[in-house]
mmCIF file with all atom_site columns, C-alpha atoms in Angstrom:
data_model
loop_
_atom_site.group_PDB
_atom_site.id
_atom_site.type_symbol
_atom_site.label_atom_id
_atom_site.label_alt_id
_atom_site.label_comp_id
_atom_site.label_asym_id
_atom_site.label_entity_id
_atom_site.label_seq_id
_atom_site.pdbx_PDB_ins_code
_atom_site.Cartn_x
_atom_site.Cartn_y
_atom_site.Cartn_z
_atom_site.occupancy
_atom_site.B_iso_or_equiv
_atom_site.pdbx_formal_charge
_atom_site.auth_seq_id
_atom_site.auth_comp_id
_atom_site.auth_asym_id
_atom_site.auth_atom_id
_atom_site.pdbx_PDB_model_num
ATOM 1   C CA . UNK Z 1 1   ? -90.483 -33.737 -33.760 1.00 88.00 ? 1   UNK Z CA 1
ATOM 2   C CA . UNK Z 1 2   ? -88.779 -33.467 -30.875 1.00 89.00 ? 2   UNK Z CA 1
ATOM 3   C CA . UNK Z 1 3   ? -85.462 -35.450 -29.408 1.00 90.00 ? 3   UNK Z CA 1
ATOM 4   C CA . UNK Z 1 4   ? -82.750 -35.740 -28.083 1.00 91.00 ? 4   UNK Z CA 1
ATOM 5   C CA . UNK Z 1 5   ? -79.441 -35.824 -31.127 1.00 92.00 ? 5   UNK Z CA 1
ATOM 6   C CA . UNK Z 1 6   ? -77.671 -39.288 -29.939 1.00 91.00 ? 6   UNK Z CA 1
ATOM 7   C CA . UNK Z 1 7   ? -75.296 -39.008 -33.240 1.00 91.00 ? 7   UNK Z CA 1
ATOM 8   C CA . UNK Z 1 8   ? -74.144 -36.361 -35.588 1.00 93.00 ? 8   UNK Z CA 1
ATOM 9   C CA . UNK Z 1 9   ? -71.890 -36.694 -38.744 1.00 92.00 ? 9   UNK Z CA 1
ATOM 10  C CA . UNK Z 1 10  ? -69.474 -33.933 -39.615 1.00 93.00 ? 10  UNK Z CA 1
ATOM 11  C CA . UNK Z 1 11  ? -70.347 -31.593 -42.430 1.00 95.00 ? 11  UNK Z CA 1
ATOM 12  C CA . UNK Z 1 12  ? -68.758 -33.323 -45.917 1.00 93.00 ? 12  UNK Z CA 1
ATOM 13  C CA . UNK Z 1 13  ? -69.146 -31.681 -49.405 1.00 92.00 ? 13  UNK Z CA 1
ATOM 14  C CA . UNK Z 1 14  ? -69.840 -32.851 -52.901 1.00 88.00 ? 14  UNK Z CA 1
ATOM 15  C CA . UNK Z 1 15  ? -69.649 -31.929 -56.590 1.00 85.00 ? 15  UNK Z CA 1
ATOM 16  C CA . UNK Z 1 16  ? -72.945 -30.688 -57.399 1.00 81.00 ? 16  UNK Z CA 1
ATOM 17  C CA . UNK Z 1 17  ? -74.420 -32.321 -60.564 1.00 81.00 ? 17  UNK Z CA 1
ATOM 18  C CA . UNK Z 1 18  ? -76.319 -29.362 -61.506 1.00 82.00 ? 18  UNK Z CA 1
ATOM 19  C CA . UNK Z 1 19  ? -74.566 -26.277 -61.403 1.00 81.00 ? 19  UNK Z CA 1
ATOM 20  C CA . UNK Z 1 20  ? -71.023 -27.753 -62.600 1.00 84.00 ? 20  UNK Z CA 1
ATOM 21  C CA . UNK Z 1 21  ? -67.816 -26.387 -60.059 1.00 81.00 ? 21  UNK Z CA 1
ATOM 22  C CA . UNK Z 1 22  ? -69.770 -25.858 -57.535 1.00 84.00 ? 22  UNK Z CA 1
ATOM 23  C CA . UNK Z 1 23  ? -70.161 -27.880 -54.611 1.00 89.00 ? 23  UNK Z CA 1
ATOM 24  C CA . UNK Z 1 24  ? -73.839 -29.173 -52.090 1.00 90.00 ? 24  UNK Z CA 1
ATOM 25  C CA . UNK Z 1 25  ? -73.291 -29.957 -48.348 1.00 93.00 ? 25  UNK Z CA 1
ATOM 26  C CA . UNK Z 1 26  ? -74.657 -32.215 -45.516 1.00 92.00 ? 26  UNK Z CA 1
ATOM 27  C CA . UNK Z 1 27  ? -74.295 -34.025 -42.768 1.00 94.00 ? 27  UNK Z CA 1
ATOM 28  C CA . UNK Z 1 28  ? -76.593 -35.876 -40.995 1.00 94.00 ? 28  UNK Z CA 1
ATOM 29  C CA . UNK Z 1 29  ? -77.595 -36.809 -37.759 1.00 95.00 ? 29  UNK Z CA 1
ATOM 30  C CA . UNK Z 1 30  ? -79.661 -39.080 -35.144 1.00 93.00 ? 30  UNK Z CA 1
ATOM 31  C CA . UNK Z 1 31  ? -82.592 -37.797 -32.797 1.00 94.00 ? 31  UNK Z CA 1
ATOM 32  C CA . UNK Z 1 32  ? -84.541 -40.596 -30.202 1.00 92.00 ? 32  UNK Z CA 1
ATOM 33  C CA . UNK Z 1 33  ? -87.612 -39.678 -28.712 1.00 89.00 ? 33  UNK Z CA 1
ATOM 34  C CA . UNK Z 1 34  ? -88.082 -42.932 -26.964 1.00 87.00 ? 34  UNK Z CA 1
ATOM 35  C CA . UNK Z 1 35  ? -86.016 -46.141 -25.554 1.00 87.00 ? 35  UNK Z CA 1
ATOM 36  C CA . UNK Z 1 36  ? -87.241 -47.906 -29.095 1.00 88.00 ? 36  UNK Z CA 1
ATOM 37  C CA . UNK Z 1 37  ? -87.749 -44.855 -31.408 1.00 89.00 ? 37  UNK Z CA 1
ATOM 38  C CA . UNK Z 1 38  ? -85.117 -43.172 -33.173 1.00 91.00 ? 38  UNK Z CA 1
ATOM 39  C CA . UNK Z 1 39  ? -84.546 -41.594 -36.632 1.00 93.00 ? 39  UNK Z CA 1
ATOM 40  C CA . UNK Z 1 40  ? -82.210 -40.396 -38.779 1.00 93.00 ? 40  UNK Z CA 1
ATOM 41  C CA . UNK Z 1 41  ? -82.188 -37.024 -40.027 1.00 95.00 ? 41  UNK Z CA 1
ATOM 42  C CA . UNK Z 1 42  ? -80.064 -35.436 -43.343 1.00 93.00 ? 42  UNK Z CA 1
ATOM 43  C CA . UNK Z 1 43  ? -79.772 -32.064 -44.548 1.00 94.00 ? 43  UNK Z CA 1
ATOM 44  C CA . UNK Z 1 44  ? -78.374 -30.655 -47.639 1.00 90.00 ? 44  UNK Z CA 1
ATOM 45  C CA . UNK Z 1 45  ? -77.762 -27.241 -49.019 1.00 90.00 ? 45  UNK Z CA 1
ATOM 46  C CA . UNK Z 1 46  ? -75.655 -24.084 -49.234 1.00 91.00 ? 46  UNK Z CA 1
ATOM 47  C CA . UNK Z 1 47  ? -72.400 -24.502 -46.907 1.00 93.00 ? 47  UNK Z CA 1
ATOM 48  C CA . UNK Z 1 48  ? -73.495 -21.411 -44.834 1.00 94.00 ? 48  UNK Z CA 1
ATOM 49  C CA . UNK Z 1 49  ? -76.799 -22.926 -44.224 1.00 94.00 ? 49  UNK Z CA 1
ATOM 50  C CA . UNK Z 1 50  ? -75.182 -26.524 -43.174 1.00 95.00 ? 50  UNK Z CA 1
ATOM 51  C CA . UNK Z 1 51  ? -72.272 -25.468 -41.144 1.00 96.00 ? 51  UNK Z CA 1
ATOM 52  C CA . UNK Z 1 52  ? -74.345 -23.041 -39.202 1.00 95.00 ? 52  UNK Z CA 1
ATOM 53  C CA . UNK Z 1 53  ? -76.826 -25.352 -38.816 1.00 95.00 ? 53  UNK Z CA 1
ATOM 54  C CA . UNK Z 1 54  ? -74.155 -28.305 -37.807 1.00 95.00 ? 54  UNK Z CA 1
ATOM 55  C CA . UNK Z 1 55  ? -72.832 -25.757 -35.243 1.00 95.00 ? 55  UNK Z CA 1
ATOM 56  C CA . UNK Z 1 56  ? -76.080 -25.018 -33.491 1.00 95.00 ? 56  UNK Z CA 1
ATOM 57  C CA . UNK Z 1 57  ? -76.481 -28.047 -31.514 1.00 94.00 ? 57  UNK Z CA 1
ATOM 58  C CA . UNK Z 1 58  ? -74.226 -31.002 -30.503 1.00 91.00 ? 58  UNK Z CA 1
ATOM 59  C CA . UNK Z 1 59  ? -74.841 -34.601 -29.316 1.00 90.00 ? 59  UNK Z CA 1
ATOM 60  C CA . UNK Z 1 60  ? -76.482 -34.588 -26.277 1.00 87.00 ? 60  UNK Z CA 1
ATOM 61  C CA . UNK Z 1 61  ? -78.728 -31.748 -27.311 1.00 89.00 ? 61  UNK Z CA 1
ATOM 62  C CA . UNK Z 1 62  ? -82.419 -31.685 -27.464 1.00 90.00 ? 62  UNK Z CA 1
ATOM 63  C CA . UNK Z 1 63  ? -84.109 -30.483 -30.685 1.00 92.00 ? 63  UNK Z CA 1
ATOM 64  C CA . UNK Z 1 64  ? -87.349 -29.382 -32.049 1.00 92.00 ? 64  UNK Z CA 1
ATOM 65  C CA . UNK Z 1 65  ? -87.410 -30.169 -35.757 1.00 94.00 ? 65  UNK Z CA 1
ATOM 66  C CA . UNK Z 1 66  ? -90.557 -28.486 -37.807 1.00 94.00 ? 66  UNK Z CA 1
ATOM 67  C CA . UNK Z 1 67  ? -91.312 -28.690 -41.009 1.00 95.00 ? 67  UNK Z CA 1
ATOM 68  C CA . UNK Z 1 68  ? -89.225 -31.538 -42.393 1.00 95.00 ? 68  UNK Z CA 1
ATOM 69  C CA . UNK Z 1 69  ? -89.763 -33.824 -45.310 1.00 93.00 ? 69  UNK Z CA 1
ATOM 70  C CA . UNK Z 1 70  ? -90.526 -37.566 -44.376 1.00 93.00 ? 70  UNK Z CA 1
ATOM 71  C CA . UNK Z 1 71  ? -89.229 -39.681 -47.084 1.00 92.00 ? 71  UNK Z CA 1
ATOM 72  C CA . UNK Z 1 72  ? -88.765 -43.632 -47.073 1.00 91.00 ? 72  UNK Z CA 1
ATOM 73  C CA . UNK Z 1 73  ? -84.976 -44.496 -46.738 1.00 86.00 ? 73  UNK Z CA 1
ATOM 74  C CA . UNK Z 1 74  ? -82.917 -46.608 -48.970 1.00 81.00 ? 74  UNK Z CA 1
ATOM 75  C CA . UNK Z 1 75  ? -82.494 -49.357 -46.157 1.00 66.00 ? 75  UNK Z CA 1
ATOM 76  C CA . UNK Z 1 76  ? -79.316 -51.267 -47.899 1.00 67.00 ? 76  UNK Z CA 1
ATOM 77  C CA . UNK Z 1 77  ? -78.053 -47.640 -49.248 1.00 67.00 ? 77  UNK Z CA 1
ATOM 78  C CA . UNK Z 1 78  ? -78.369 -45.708 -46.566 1.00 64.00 ? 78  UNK Z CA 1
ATOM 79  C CA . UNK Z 1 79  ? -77.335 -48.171 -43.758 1.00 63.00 ? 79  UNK Z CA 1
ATOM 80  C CA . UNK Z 1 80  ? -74.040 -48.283 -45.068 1.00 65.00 ? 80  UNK Z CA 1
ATOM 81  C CA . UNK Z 1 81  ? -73.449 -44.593 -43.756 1.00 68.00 ? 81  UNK Z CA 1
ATOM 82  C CA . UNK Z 1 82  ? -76.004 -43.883 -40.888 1.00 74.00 ? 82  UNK Z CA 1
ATOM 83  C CA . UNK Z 1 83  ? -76.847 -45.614 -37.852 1.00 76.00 ? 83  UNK Z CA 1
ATOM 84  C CA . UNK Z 1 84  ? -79.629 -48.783 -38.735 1.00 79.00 ? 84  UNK Z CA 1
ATOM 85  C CA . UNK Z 1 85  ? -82.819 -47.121 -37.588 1.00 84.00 ? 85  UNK Z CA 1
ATOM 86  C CA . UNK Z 1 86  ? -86.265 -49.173 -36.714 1.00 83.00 ? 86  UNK Z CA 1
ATOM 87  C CA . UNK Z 1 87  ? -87.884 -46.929 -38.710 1.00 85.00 ? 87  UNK Z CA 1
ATOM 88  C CA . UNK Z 1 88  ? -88.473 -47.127 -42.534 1.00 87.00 ? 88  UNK Z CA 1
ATOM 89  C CA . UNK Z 1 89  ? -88.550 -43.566 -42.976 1.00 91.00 ? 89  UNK Z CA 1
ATOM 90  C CA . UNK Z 1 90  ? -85.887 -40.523 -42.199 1.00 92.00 ? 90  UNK Z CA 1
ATOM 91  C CA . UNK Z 1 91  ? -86.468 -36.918 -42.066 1.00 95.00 ? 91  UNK Z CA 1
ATOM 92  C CA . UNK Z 1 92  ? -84.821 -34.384 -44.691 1.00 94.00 ? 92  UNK Z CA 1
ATOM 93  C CA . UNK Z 1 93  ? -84.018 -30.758 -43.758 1.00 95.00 ? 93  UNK Z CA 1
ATOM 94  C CA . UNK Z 1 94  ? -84.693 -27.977 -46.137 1.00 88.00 ? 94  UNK Z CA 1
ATOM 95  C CA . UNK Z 1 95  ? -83.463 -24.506 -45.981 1.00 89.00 ? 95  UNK Z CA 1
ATOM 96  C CA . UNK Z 1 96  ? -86.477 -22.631 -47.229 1.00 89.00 ? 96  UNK Z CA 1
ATOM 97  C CA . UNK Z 1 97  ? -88.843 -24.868 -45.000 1.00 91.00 ? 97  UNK Z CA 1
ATOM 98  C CA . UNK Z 1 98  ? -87.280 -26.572 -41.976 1.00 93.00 ? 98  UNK Z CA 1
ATOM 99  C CA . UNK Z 1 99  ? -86.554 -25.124 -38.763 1.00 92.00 ? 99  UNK Z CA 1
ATOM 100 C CA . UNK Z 1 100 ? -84.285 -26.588 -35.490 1.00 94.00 ? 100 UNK Z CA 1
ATOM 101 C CA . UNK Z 1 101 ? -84.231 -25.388 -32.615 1.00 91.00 ? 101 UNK Z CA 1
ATOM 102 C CA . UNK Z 1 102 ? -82.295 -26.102 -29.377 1.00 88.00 ? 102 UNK Z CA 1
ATOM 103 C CA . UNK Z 1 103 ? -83.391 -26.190 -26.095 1.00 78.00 ? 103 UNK Z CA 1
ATOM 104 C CA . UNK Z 1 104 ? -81.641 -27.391 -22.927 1.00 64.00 ? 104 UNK Z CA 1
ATOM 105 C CA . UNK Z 1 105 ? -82.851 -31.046 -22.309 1.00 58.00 ? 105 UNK Z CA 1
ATOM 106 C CA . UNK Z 1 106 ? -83.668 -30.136 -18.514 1.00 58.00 ? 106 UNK Z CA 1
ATOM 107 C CA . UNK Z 1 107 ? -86.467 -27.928 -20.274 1.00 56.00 ? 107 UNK Z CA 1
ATOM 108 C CA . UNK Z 1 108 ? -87.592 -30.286 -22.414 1.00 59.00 ? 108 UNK Z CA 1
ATOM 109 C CA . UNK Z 1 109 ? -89.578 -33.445 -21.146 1.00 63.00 ? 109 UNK Z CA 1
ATOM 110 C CA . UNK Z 1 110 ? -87.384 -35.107 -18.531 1.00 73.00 ? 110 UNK Z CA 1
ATOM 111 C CA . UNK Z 1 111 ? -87.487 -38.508 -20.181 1.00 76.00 ? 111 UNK Z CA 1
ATOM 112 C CA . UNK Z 1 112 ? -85.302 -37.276 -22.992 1.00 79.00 ? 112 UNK Z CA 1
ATOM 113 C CA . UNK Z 1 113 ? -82.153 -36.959 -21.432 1.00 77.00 ? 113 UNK Z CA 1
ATOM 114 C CA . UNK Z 1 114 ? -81.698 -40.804 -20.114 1.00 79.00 ? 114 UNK Z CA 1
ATOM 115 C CA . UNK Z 1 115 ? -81.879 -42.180 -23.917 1.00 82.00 ? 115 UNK Z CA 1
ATOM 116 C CA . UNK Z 1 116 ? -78.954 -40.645 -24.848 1.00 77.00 ? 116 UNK Z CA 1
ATOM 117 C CA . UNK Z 1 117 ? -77.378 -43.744 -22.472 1.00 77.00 ? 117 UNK Z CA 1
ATOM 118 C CA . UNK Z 1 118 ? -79.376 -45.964 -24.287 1.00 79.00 ? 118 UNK Z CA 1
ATOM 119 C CA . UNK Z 1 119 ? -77.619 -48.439 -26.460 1.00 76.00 ? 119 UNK Z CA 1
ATOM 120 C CA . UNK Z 1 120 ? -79.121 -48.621 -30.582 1.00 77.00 ? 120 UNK Z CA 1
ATOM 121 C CA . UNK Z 1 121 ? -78.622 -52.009 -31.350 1.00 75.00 ? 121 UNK Z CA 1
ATOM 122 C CA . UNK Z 1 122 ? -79.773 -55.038 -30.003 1.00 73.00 ? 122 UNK Z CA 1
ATOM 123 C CA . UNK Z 1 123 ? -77.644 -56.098 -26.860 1.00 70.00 ? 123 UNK Z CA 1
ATOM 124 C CA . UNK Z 1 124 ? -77.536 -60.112 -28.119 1.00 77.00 ? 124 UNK Z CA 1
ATOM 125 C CA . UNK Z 1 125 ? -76.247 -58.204 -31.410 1.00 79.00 ? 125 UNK Z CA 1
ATOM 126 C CA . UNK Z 1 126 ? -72.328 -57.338 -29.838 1.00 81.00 ? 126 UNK Z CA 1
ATOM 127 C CA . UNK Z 1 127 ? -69.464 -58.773 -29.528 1.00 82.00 ? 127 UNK Z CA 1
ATOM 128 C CA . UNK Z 1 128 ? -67.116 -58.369 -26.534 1.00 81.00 ? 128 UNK Z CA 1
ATOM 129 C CA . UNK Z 1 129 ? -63.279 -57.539 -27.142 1.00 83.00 ? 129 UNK Z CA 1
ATOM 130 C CA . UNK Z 1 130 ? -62.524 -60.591 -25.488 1.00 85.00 ? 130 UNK Z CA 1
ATOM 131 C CA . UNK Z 1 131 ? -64.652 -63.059 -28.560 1.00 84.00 ? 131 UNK Z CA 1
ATOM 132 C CA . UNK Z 1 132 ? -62.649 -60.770 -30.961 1.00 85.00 ? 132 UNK Z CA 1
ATOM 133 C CA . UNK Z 1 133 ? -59.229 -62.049 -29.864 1.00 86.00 ? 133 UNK Z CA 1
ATOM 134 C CA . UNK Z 1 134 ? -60.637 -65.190 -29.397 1.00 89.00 ? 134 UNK Z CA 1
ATOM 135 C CA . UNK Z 1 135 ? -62.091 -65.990 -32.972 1.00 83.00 ? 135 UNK Z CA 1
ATOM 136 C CA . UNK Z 1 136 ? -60.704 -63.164 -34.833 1.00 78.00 ? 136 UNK Z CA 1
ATOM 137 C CA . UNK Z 1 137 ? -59.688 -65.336 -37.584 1.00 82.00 ? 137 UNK Z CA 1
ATOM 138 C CA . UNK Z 1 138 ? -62.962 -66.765 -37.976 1.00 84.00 ? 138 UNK Z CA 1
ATOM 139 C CA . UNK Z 1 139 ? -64.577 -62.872 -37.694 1.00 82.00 ? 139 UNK Z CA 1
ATOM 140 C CA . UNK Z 1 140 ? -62.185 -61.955 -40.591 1.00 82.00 ? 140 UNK Z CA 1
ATOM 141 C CA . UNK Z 1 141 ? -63.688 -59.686 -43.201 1.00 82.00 ? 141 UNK Z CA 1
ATOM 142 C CA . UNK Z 1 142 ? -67.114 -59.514 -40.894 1.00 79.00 ? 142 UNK Z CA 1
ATOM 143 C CA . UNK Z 1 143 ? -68.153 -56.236 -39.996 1.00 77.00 ? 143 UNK Z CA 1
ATOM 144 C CA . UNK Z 1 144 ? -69.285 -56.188 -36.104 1.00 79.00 ? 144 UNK Z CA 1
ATOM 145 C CA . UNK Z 1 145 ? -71.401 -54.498 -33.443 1.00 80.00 ? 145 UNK Z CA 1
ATOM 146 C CA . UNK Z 1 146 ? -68.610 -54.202 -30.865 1.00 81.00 ? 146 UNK Z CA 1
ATOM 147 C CA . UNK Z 1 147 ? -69.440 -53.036 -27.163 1.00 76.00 ? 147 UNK Z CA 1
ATOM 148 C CA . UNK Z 1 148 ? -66.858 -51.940 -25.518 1.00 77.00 ? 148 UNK Z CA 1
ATOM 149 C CA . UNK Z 1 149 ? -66.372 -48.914 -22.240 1.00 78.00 ? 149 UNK Z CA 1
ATOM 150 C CA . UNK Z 1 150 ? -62.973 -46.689 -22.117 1.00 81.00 ? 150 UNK Z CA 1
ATOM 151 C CA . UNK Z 1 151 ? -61.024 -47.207 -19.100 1.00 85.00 ? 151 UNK Z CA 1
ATOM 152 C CA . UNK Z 1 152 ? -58.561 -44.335 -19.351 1.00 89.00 ? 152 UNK Z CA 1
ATOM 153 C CA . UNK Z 1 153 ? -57.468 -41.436 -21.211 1.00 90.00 ? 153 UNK Z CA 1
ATOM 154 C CA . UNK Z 1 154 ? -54.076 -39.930 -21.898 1.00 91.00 ? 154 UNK Z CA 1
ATOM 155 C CA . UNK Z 1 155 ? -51.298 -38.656 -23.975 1.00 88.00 ? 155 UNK Z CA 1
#
C-alpha cells in the first residue's frame, strides 16, 4: 500500500496482559491514497520497534506499507479513538512481518501530495465557530465536526 500519512497518534503504552509488569506499545496512524480512500493503520509491539518506527516518518510523508495484516475494524470501538474511515477494514503492523518505508512524496506518484489538503469528513458534516456561539446551548454535550482555519500564531 502506498500513501500519503494525513494523521499520526503519538506512541502510548499499556500493561501487557501476558507477561505481567511489563508493558506493549502503539500508536497508530492514517494513510490516503485517493480523494475518497483512506485507512487507518495500528501497530503494536516492543517500544524500540514502535518509537523507531513512529520516528521514521511524519504527517505529510509518503509511505510504502508491505506485508500488513488486513483485519475488519471494530467500527463503534475503534471510532472512538481514530479518524472514521470509509473503509471497513484497517491495516495492523507486525514487527516480524511488516515493513514501511519512506519516500519523498515528489518521488512518489504526484497525485499523493494534494490529499493531504483534503478534508476527511463530509463538508455538510461541520459546523462553523460562528453556529457554535450561536446554539451552543442547544449543541451541549454533542460531540462535533468543527471546521475552522488559524489566523495567527504567537506567544
Amino acid at each position: 500500500v502506498i500513501g500519503v500519512v494525513i494523521g499520526k497518534t503519538d506512541v502510548r503504552s499499556f500493561p501487557d496482559r501476558k507477561n505481567i509488569g511489563s508493558e506493549r506499545f502503539t500508536f497508530n496512524f492514517t494513510i490516503r491514497d485517493s480523494p475518497t480512500h483512506f485507512v487507518n493503520v495500528q501497530s503494536w509491539g516492543r517500544e524500540e520497534y514502535i518509537r523507531s518506527l513512529s520516528e521514521s516518518f511524519r504527517v505529510g510523508d509518503c509511505v510504502t506499507i508491505e506485508n500488513p495484516l488486513i483485519q475488519s475494524k471494530e467500527a463503534e470501538r475503534e471510532e472512538k479513538f481514530n479518524p472514521v474511515t470509509p473503509s471497513c477494514y484497517k491495516l495492523l503492523l507486525s514487527e516480524n512481518h511488516s515493513v514501511v518505508r519512506t519516500s519523498p512524496c515528489y518521488e512518489a506518484d504526484t497525485r499523493l501530495l494534494p490529499l493531504l489538503h483534503l478534508p476527511v469528513k463530509d463538508p455538510q458534516d461541520y459546523y462553523s465557530l460562528g453556529d457554535i456561539v450561536a446554539n451552543g446551548q442547544s449543541l451541549n454535550g454533542r460531540i462535533l465536526n468543527v471546521l475552522a482555519a488559524v489566523m495567527s500564531v504567537s506567544q
